[in-house]
Each structure stands twice: as C-alpha cells, then as structure tokens.
Amino acid sequence: QSVLTQPPSVSAAPGQKVTISCSGSSSNIGNNHVSWYQQLPGAAPKLLIYGNYKRPSGIPDRFSGSKSGTSATLGITGLQAGDEADYYCGAWDGSLSDDFVFGTGTKVTVL
Amino acid sequence: QVQLVESGGGVVQPGRSLRLSCVASGFTFSSYGMHWVRQAPGKGLEWVAVIWYDGSKKYYVDSVKGRFTISRDQSKNTLYLQMNSLRVEDTAVYYCARDEQEAIDYWGQGTLVTVSS
C-alpha cells in the first residue's frame, strides 16, 4: 500500500496551471529527496523531477517541484493536451528498511 | 543511449515460479543500483525490490519478501527477478528501472506477468 498520498485527479484548461500534492511522513519525504514521474497512457513511467526540484535534461521548465517538511508539490504551467497523464511522486522510506515508495497517483485531465 | 529490455513474462498458474530478466545497455551497469517496479492492471505503481550497484544490499516490499529474489549478473549486464509461489495478486506489468541520485531515472518497457489458473 502507498504511504505517499496524492489527490486522485486534477484538471484545468489548456494554458492553465495545475498543482499536485504529495503527502508523506518523516521517514520518507521528511528526510529524503522527492522525485516525480509522468506516465502517459500505455507507456512506461518517465522521470520528471528528481532531488525535490531538479529537472532531467529534456524536461521543459513548465514542470516544477518543491518540498516543504513532509509534503511535496509538482506544478505544471502552460498546460497542454500532451500533459494528460498519470503523475506519481516517489521517495525512499527508511522506516523499517530501505524501501522506495510511490504516491497513489494523480490523473491530470486537460479540459 | 540507456536501454533496459525486460523479458520472461507470461501466464503462470498460482503457486508456480517465473524468472524475469532485464538486459541493460548504454551505461556502466555495474555502477548503478537497479529496481523492479510493478503495476497491476488499472492500478498505480508499486515498488517491488532494489539491488545495490555491487549486489551487496537488497530490499523488498513486504508483500514479496520470502517469495521474490532480485539478483544481477555484472558480466551479462543483466538484472533478474526470481518469483516463486506466485499469487493472483502478483499479476502486473513488471518494469526494470535504474537508480540515480535518489530517483529512478530510466525505465524499461515492461513485461506482463499474469497469474491465473
């Protein structure tokens, strides 16, 4: 079961901004870096953000990440039809052993 | 370019075994930790296991402990997942993925495992 909680869905019109929250605890987000993944329909996940806010090469600056305490946020500005996908946060969790945990996932719909 | 290619999925009866493989290319395999992540049909991502770059440490999600074993063959640039005592709830697409800077930066295309009688 996921220990990182995300809203099931968010939506906005093209060109608008959406934010996705990811809530965890001191054993994961509170003491480790957060990463974010985009999964387009029928495709494998793709890394969007690592180290809380860093973007891999090729990821546009429309995508941003932040972290505060035991929560993290992914922001997408200038929403495009191609951004319609599932988004997951992730982090290492050291509560019992070194496990990696994913969020529950958020479906982004472009209206 | 980094490539991860999984194989070994298929249909298997409950209680039986299956071994997944993942051939890595385009990077120095022995320098990176590697993960298996799965996704049940219509569900979210679930982390399954990780192995350190040198194989010295391995960690598993509770639901597969004692049944699944992650391993690697550095000479073959290959990651494995031995799955024993399979259950219906293990049905999923299994992804092989690379660990980098506390994130999972590259993913394979996945291989489907269906556990059904």
Short mmCIF file of C-alpha atoms in Angstrom, two decimals, chain B residues 12-111:
data_model
loop_
_atom_site.label_atom_id
_atom_site.label_comp_id
_atom_site.label_asym_id
_atom_site.label_seq_id
_atom_site.Cartn_x
_atom_site.Cartn_y
_atom_site.Cartn_z
CA VAL B 12 1.55 -18.88 -14.98
CA GLN B 13 -0.60 -20.78 -12.51
CA PRO B 14 -0.80 -19.77 -8.85
CA GLY B 15 1.99 -21.33 -6.80
CA ARG B 16 4.35 -21.66 -9.75
CA SER B 17 7.57 -19.76 -10.48
CA LEU B 18 8.80 -17.36 -13.12
CA ARG B 19 12.09 -15.55 -13.69
CA LEU B 20 12.21 -12.12 -15.26
CA SER B 21 15.32 -10.75 -16.95
CA CYS B 22 16.35 -7.22 -17.86
CA VAL B 23 19.27 -6.58 -20.19
CA ALA B 24 20.87 -3.18 -19.74
CA SER B 25 22.90 -1.25 -22.30
CA GLY B 26 24.18 2.25 -22.93
CA PHE B 27 25.66 2.74 -19.45
CA THR B 28 28.05 1.10 -16.98
CA PHE B 29 25.65 -1.40 -15.45
CA SER B 30 27.92 -2.27 -12.52
CA SER B 31 27.87 1.34 -11.30
CA TYR B 32 24.12 1.63 -10.72
CA GLY B 33 21.54 0.29 -8.36
CA MET B 34 18.59 -1.32 -10.09
CA HIS B 35 14.90 -1.64 -9.24
CA TRP B 36 11.90 -3.73 -10.16
CA VAL B 37 8.59 -1.84 -10.11
CA ARG B 38 5.22 -3.33 -10.95
CA GLN B 39 1.82 -2.04 -11.98
CA ALA B 40 -1.32 -4.14 -11.68
CA PRO B 41 -3.93 -3.62 -14.41
CA GLY B 42 -5.58 -0.23 -13.93
CA LYS B 43 -3.63 0.44 -10.72
CA GLY B 44 -0.75 2.63 -9.60
CA LEU B 45 2.96 1.97 -9.42
CA GLU B 46 4.25 -0.37 -6.73
CA TRP B 47 7.94 -0.64 -5.95
CA VAL B 48 8.99 -4.29 -5.66
CA ALA B 49 12.72 -4.54 -4.99
CA VAL B 50 16.11 -2.87 -5.31
CA ILE B 51 19.65 -4.19 -5.53
CA TRP B 52 22.73 -2.11 -4.82
CA TYR B 53 25.19 -1.46 -7.65
CA ASP B 54 27.52 -4.18 -6.36
CA GLY B 55 24.80 -6.57 -5.24
CA SER B 56 25.74 -6.07 -1.60
CA LYS B 57 22.28 -4.98 -0.46
CA LYS B 58 18.79 -6.00 -1.49
CA TYR B 59 15.45 -4.72 -0.23
CA TYR B 60 11.91 -5.87 -0.96
CA VAL B 61 8.35 -4.71 -0.46
CA ASP B 62 6.72 -6.67 2.34
CA SER B 63 4.25 -8.46 0.06
CA VAL B 64 7.02 -10.30 -1.84
CA LYS B 65 9.54 -10.94 0.94
CA GLY B 66 10.46 -14.61 1.08
CA ARG B 67 8.98 -15.26 -2.36
CA PHE B 68 10.89 -12.98 -4.78
CA THR B 69 14.66 -12.64 -5.18
CA ILE B 70 16.42 -9.85 -7.03
CA SER B 71 19.87 -10.51 -8.43
CA ARG B 72 22.28 -9.27 -11.07
CA ASP B 73 24.98 -10.66 -13.34
CA GLN B 74 27.52 -7.93 -13.95
CA SER B 75 29.24 -9.90 -16.71
CA LYS B 76 26.00 -10.09 -18.65
CA ASN B 77 24.67 -6.60 -17.80
CA THR B 78 21.52 -8.35 -16.68
CA LEU B 79 19.10 -7.88 -13.80
CA TYR B 80 16.86 -10.70 -12.65
CA LEU B 81 13.74 -11.20 -10.58
CA GLN B 82 13.07 -14.75 -9.46
CA MET B 83 9.42 -15.02 -8.50
CA ASN B 84 8.29 -18.09 -6.56
CA SER B 85 4.95 -19.07 -5.04
CA LEU B 86 3.18 -16.68 -7.34
CA ARG B 87 -0.23 -15.36 -6.36
CA VAL B 88 -3.09 -13.94 -8.39
CA GLU B 89 -2.33 -10.55 -6.85
CA ASP B 90 1.16 -10.61 -8.40
CA THR B 91 -0.44 -10.08 -11.81
CA ALA B 92 1.09 -6.89 -13.20
CA VAL B 93 3.39 -5.29 -15.71
CA TYR B 94 6.90 -5.52 -14.25
CA TYR B 95 9.33 -2.72 -15.04
CA CYS B 96 13.07 -2.84 -14.71
CA ALA B 97 14.49 0.58 -13.80
CA ARG B 98 17.77 2.31 -12.97
CA ASP B 99 18.51 4.14 -9.72
CA GLU B 100 20.24 7.51 -9.87
CA GLN B 101 20.50 10.29 -7.29
CA GLU B 102 17.65 9.05 -5.16
CA ALA B 103 15.32 8.74 -8.11
CA ILE B 104 14.52 6.19 -10.77
CA ASP B 105 15.77 7.74 -13.96
CA TYR B 106 15.33 5.15 -16.72
CA TRP B 107 12.63 2.54 -17.16
CA GLY B 108 12.19 -0.42 -19.43
CA GLN B 109 9.06 -1.00 -21.48
CA GLY B 110 7.78 -3.63 -19.03
CA THR B 111 6.84 -7.29 -19.22
#
